[in-house]
Coordinates of C-alpha atoms in Angstrom, one line a residue:
M1165 CA 60.4 3.8 -11.3
A1166 CA 58.0 3.6 -8.4
K1167 CA 60.7 1.8 -6.4
D1168 CA 63.3 4.5 -7.1
L1169 CA 60.8 7.1 -5.8
Q1170 CA 60.1 5.0 -2.7
F1171 CA 56.4 4.9 -3.7
T1172 CA 54.0 2.2 -2.3
Q1173 CA 51.2 0.5 -4.0
P1174 CA 47.5 1.6 -3.6
G1175 CA 45.8 0.4 -0.4
M1176 CA 49.0 0.4 1.6
P1177 CA 49.1 2.8 4.5
A1178 CA 50.9 6.1 3.8
L1179 CA 53.7 7.1 6.2
A1180 CA 53.6 10.5 7.9
G1181 CA 54.5 13.3 5.7
T1182 CA 53.8 11.5 2.5
I1183 CA 51.5 12.3 -0.4
H1184 CA 48.8 10.2 -2.1
C1185 CA 48.3 10.8 -5.8
P1186 CA 44.6 10.5 -6.8
Q1187 CA 45.6 9.9 -10.5
C1188 CA 48.1 7.1 -10.3
K1189 CA 47.2 5.9 -6.8
L1190 CA 50.7 5.7 -5.6
T1191 CA 52.0 7.1 -2.3
G1192 CA 55.4 8.7 -1.8
P1193 CA 57.4 11.5 -0.3
P1194 CA 56.1 15.1 -0.7
T1195 CA 57.6 17.3 -3.4
A1196 CA 58.4 21.0 -3.4
D1197 CA 56.5 21.7 -6.6
H1198 CA 53.4 19.8 -5.5
F1199 CA 53.4 17.6 -8.7
C1200 CA 53.4 13.8 -8.4
P1201 CA 56.9 12.7 -9.5
H1202 CA 55.5 9.5 -10.9
C1203 CA 52.6 10.7 -13.2
G1204 CA 52.9 14.5 -13.1
W1205 CA 49.5 15.1 -11.6
W1206 CA 49.3 18.5 -9.9
L1207 CA 48.5 17.6 -6.3
D1208 CA 46.8 21.0 -5.4
Q1209 CA 43.9 20.3 -7.8
P1210 CA 40.8 18.3 -6.9
P1211 CA 41.0 14.5 -7.6
P1212 CA 39.6 13.4 -11.0
G1213 CA 35.8 13.6 -10.9
A1214 CA 35.8 16.3 -8.2
Q1215 CA 36.2 19.3 -10.3
G1216 CA 33.8 22.2 -9.6
L1217 CA 33.6 21.6 -5.9
G1218 CA 35.9 24.5 -5.1
P1219 CA 38.9 24.8 -2.8
K1220 CA 38.9 23.3 0.7
E1221 CA 37.7 25.6 3.5
P1222 CA 38.1 24.8 7.2
I1223 CA 35.0 24.3 9.4
T1224 CA 35.3 26.7 12.3
D1225 CA 31.9 26.9 14.0
V1226 CA 31.0 23.2 14.5
V1227 CA 32.5 19.8 14.8
V1228 CA 31.2 17.4 12.2
T1229 CA 31.7 13.6 12.7
L1230 CA 30.8 10.5 10.7
Q1231 CA 30.2 7.5 13.0
L1232 CA 30.0 3.9 11.8
S1233 CA 28.0 1.3 13.7
T1234 CA 31.3 -0.2 14.8
A1235 CA 31.8 3.0 16.8
E1236 CA 34.6 4.1 14.5
R1237 CA 34.4 7.8 14.1
F1238 CA 35.8 10.2 11.5
T1239 CA 36.0 14.0 12.0
V1240 CA 35.4 16.3 9.0
K1241 CA 37.7 19.3 9.6
E1242 CA 37.4 20.9 6.2
T1243 CA 35.3 20.6 3.1
P1244 CA 34.8 19.6 0.3
F1245 CA 35.5 16.3 2.1
L1246 CA 35.7 13.5 -0.4
I1247 CA 34.8 9.8 0.1
G1248 CA 35.7 7.0 -2.2
R1249 CA 37.2 3.6 -2.8
D1250 CA 40.7 4.7 -3.7
Q1251 CA 40.4 8.5 -4.0
G1252 CA 39.5 11.3 -1.6
D1253 CA 40.0 12.2 2.1
L1254 CA 38.4 9.0 3.4
R1255 CA 39.1 5.8 1.4
F1256 CA 37.8 2.2 1.8
P1257 CA 39.9 0.2 -0.7
D1258 CA 38.1 -3.1 0.2
D1259 CA 34.6 -1.8 -0.4
L1260 CA 33.9 -2.8 -4.0
Q1261 CA 30.4 -1.2 -3.9
L1262 CA 32.1 2.2 -3.7
S1263 CA 33.1 4.1 -6.8
R1264 CA 36.7 5.3 -7.0
L1265 CA 35.4 8.8 -6.0
H1266 CA 31.9 8.4 -4.6
A1267 CA 30.5 11.4 -2.7
A1268 CA 31.5 14.7 -1.2
L1269 CA 30.5 16.6 2.0
I1270 CA 30.3 20.4 1.7
Y1271 CA 29.8 22.8 4.6
K1272 CA 28.6 26.4 3.9
G1273 CA 26.3 28.9 5.5
H1274 CA 26.1 26.9 8.7
Q1275 CA 24.7 23.9 6.8
L1276 CA 26.2 20.6 5.8
Y1277 CA 25.4 19.2 2.3
V1278 CA 26.2 15.9 0.6
R1279 CA 26.7 15.5 -3.1
D1280 CA 26.8 12.2 -5.0
L1281 CA 29.6 12.4 -7.5
D1282 CA 27.8 10.4 -10.2
S1283 CA 28.6 7.1 -8.4
R1284 CA 27.8 3.7 -9.8
N1285 CA 25.7 2.5 -6.9
G1286 CA 24.4 5.8 -5.6
T1287 CA 24.5 7.7 -2.4
F1288 CA 21.6 7.4 0.2
L1289 CA 20.5 9.7 3.0
D1290 CA 18.6 7.4 5.3
D1291 CA 16.7 5.3 2.7
R1292 CA 16.4 8.0 0.0
R1293 CA 18.7 7.7 -3.0
L1294 CA 20.0 11.2 -3.8
P1295 CA 20.1 12.7 -7.3
P1296 CA 23.7 12.8 -8.7
N1297 CA 25.7 16.0 -8.7
E1298 CA 23.2 18.0 -6.5
E1299 CA 23.9 19.4 -3.0
I1300 CA 21.4 17.9 -0.6
P1301 CA 21.1 19.3 3.0
V1302 CA 22.0 16.9 5.8
A1303 CA 20.4 17.1 9.3
E1304 CA 21.7 15.9 12.7
G1305 CA 21.2 12.2 13.2
E1306 CA 20.6 11.3 9.5
V1307 CA 22.4 8.3 8.1
L1308 CA 24.6 8.6 5.1
R1309 CA 24.8 5.3 3.2
I1310 CA 27.5 4.7 0.6
G1311 CA 28.7 1.3 -0.6
N1312 CA 28.7 -1.0 2.4
K1313 CA 29.2 1.8 4.9
A1314 CA 26.5 3.7 6.9
F1315 CA 27.6 6.8 8.7
E1316 CA 25.5 8.7 11.3
I1317 CA 26.0 12.4 11.0
R1318 CA 26.7 14.2 14.3
F1319 CA 27.3 17.8 15.1
K1320 CA 28.9 19.2 18.3
G1321 CA 29.3 22.8 19.4
D1322 CA 27.2 24.2 16.7
E1323 CA 27.8 27.9 17.2
G1324 CA 26.1 28.5 13.8
R1325 CA 22.8 28.5 15.6
L1326 CA 23.7 29.8 19.0
D1327 CA 24.1 33.5 19.7
A1328 CA 26.3 35.0 22.3
Y1329 CA 23.5 34.6 24.9
G1330 CA 23.2 30.9 24.3
Q1331 CA 19.8 30.4 22.7
A1332 CA 18.9 28.0 19.9
Y1333 CA 15.7 28.0 18.0
F1334 CA 14.0 24.9 16.7
L1335 CA 10.7 23.5 15.3
E1336 CA 9.2 20.6 17.4
D1337 CA 6.6 18.1 16.2
P1338 CA 4.0 16.4 18.6
S1339 CA 6.3 13.4 19.2
G1340 CA 9.0 15.7 20.6
R1341 CA 11.4 15.5 17.7
R1342 CA 13.2 18.8 17.2
F1343 CA 14.4 20.3 14.0
P1344 CA 17.1 23.0 14.7
L1345 CA 17.0 26.3 12.8
R1346 CA 20.2 27.7 11.4
P1347 CA 21.0 31.3 10.4
G1348 CA 19.6 32.1 7.0
E1349 CA 17.3 30.0 4.9
N1350 CA 15.5 26.9 6.3
L1351 CA 13.4 25.1 3.6
I1352 CA 10.6 22.8 4.9
G1353 CA 9.0 20.0 2.9
R1354 CA 9.1 16.3 2.1
G1355 CA 11.7 16.5 -0.7
E1356 CA 15.4 15.9 -0.6
H1357 CA 16.2 19.5 -1.0
A1358 CA 14.4 20.6 2.2
H1359 CA 16.6 21.5 5.1
I1360 CA 13.8 20.4 7.5
R1361 CA 12.3 17.2 6.1
V1362 CA 8.9 16.0 7.4
P1363 CA 7.5 12.5 7.1
D1364 CA 6.3 11.5 3.6
N1365 CA 2.9 12.9 3.0
D1366 CA 1.5 13.6 -0.4
A1367 CA -0.4 16.6 1.0
I1368 CA 2.9 18.3 1.8
S1369 CA 4.8 19.8 -1.1
R1370 CA 8.4 18.8 -1.8
V1371 CA 9.4 22.3 -0.8
H1372 CA 6.4 23.6 1.1
A1373 CA 7.5 26.6 3.1
K1374 CA 10.6 28.6 4.1
L1375 CA 11.8 30.0 7.4
N1376 CA 14.4 32.7 7.6
L1377 CA 16.4 33.2 10.8
S1378 CA 18.3 36.5 10.9
E1379 CA 20.2 38.4 13.7
D1380 CA 20.4 42.1 14.1
F1381 CA 22.3 43.6 17.0
G1382 CA 21.9 40.6 19.2
R1383 CA 18.2 40.1 18.5
F1384 CA 16.8 37.3 16.3
R1385 CA 14.0 37.6 13.8
I1386 CA 12.2 34.6 12.4
E1387 CA 10.0 34.9 9.4
L1388 CA 7.8 32.4 7.6
Q1389 CA 6.8 32.2 3.9
D1390 CA 4.6 29.8 2.1
L1391 CA 6.2 28.7 -1.3
K1392 CA 2.9 28.4 -3.2
S1393 CA 2.3 25.0 -1.7
E1394 CA -0.7 23.0 -3.1
N1395 CA -2.4 22.7 0.3
G1396 CA -1.1 25.9 2.0
T1397 CA 0.5 26.7 5.3
L1398 CA -1.3 27.7 8.5
L1399 CA 0.1 29.9 11.3
N1400 CA -1.9 29.5 14.5
G1401 CA -4.8 28.3 12.4
D1402 CA -4.8 31.1 9.9
R1403 CA -3.7 30.6 6.3
V1404 CA -0.5 32.3 5.3
L1405 CA -0.7 34.1 2.0
P1406 CA 1.7 32.6 -0.6
Q1407 CA 5.1 34.3 -0.8
R1408 CA 4.3 36.8 1.9
W1409 CA 6.6 37.0 4.9
V1410 CA 5.1 36.8 8.3
T1411 CA 7.0 37.2 11.6
L1412 CA 7.0 34.4 14.2
E1413 CA 7.1 34.3 17.9
V1414 CA 8.2 31.5 20.3
G1415 CA 5.2 29.2 20.8
D1416 CA 3.6 29.8 17.3
V1417 CA 2.2 26.8 15.6
I1418 CA 2.9 26.1 11.9
T1419 CA 0.6 23.5 10.2
L1420 CA 1.5 21.9 6.8
A1421 CA -1.3 19.5 5.9
D1422 CA -1.6 17.4 9.0
Q1423 CA 2.0 18.1 10.1
V1424 CA 2.2 20.4 13.2
L1425 CA 5.4 22.1 14.1
T1426 CA 5.8 24.5 17.1
L1427 CA 8.5 27.1 17.3
G1428 CA 10.6 26.8 20.4
V1429 CA 13.8 28.1 21.9
E1430 CA 16.4 26.5 24.2
R1431 CA 18.2 28.9 26.5
R1432 CA 21.5 28.2 28.1
S1433 CA 22.5 29.8 31.4

C-alpha cells in the first residue's frame, strides 16, 4: 500500500511538497483533506505526545537559532517547535539517545521556553536536568542538551526588549556578564524556573526576586519585588520589604546574598 501511495520509509529525505506523518512515520504526497492516506492520522493535530502545547504561532520579533558545535544551524520560525528522533520539526533518526518526541521550544511574551516531553534520557539546559512537562525559561547563550546533541541558543534582532528609541535594559554582574531584561516579568534566582539565573548559592532562593519591565507612552518603568526570600534583597544597601514594589533607576545596585547586579541600559544611536 505504501508503494501505491508513493510513500517512503522513515529516515529517508522527504521531497519538496510532501508530508511526514508523525503516527506511521511514512512520507508521501500532500492530501486535500489533511489526513494521512496510509494510517488516517489528522495531520493538523500535534504529533503523539505533544498534545496540550497549543497551535503553532510565528515568531515575529526575534530570530531564534539553535547552533551545533559543528556550526550547523537551525532557525526556529514558529513554536511550538518539536525535536525528536522520528517526530517533530527537527528530527535526528540516528540518535538513539533521543526519544521519538523529545522536547519542545515555546516562545511567548518575548521569552523562549523549553519543555521536556517526558523523554527517556531527559533534557538538559547547560548541565541541569529539567523537570518533565514544565516550561523552563531559556537565556541567550545557554546550551540545550538532548540525546547526543548540544545546541547553543542564539537570539538576533530581539525587538522584544528594544523600544523605538533603541534602548535595552540589563542587569550586569561584577564580571561583566549581562542579563537582558524583557518586557513583563523577569524572575531572578538560582532555580530552573528563573528567567535570570545566578550562580549556585544556597543563600539565594530558587526564585528570589522579581523585576517587572513595562512601557507607557514611550517611557520604561522598572520595578523590583522581593519574593519572601530567606536572606532578603537589598537595593543600594537597603533591604527591600517582601512583596513591596520599588522603582529602579539606571545605576541602582541589587544584592542577593553575595550576588551583586547593577541595572544598566544600552542606547543605540
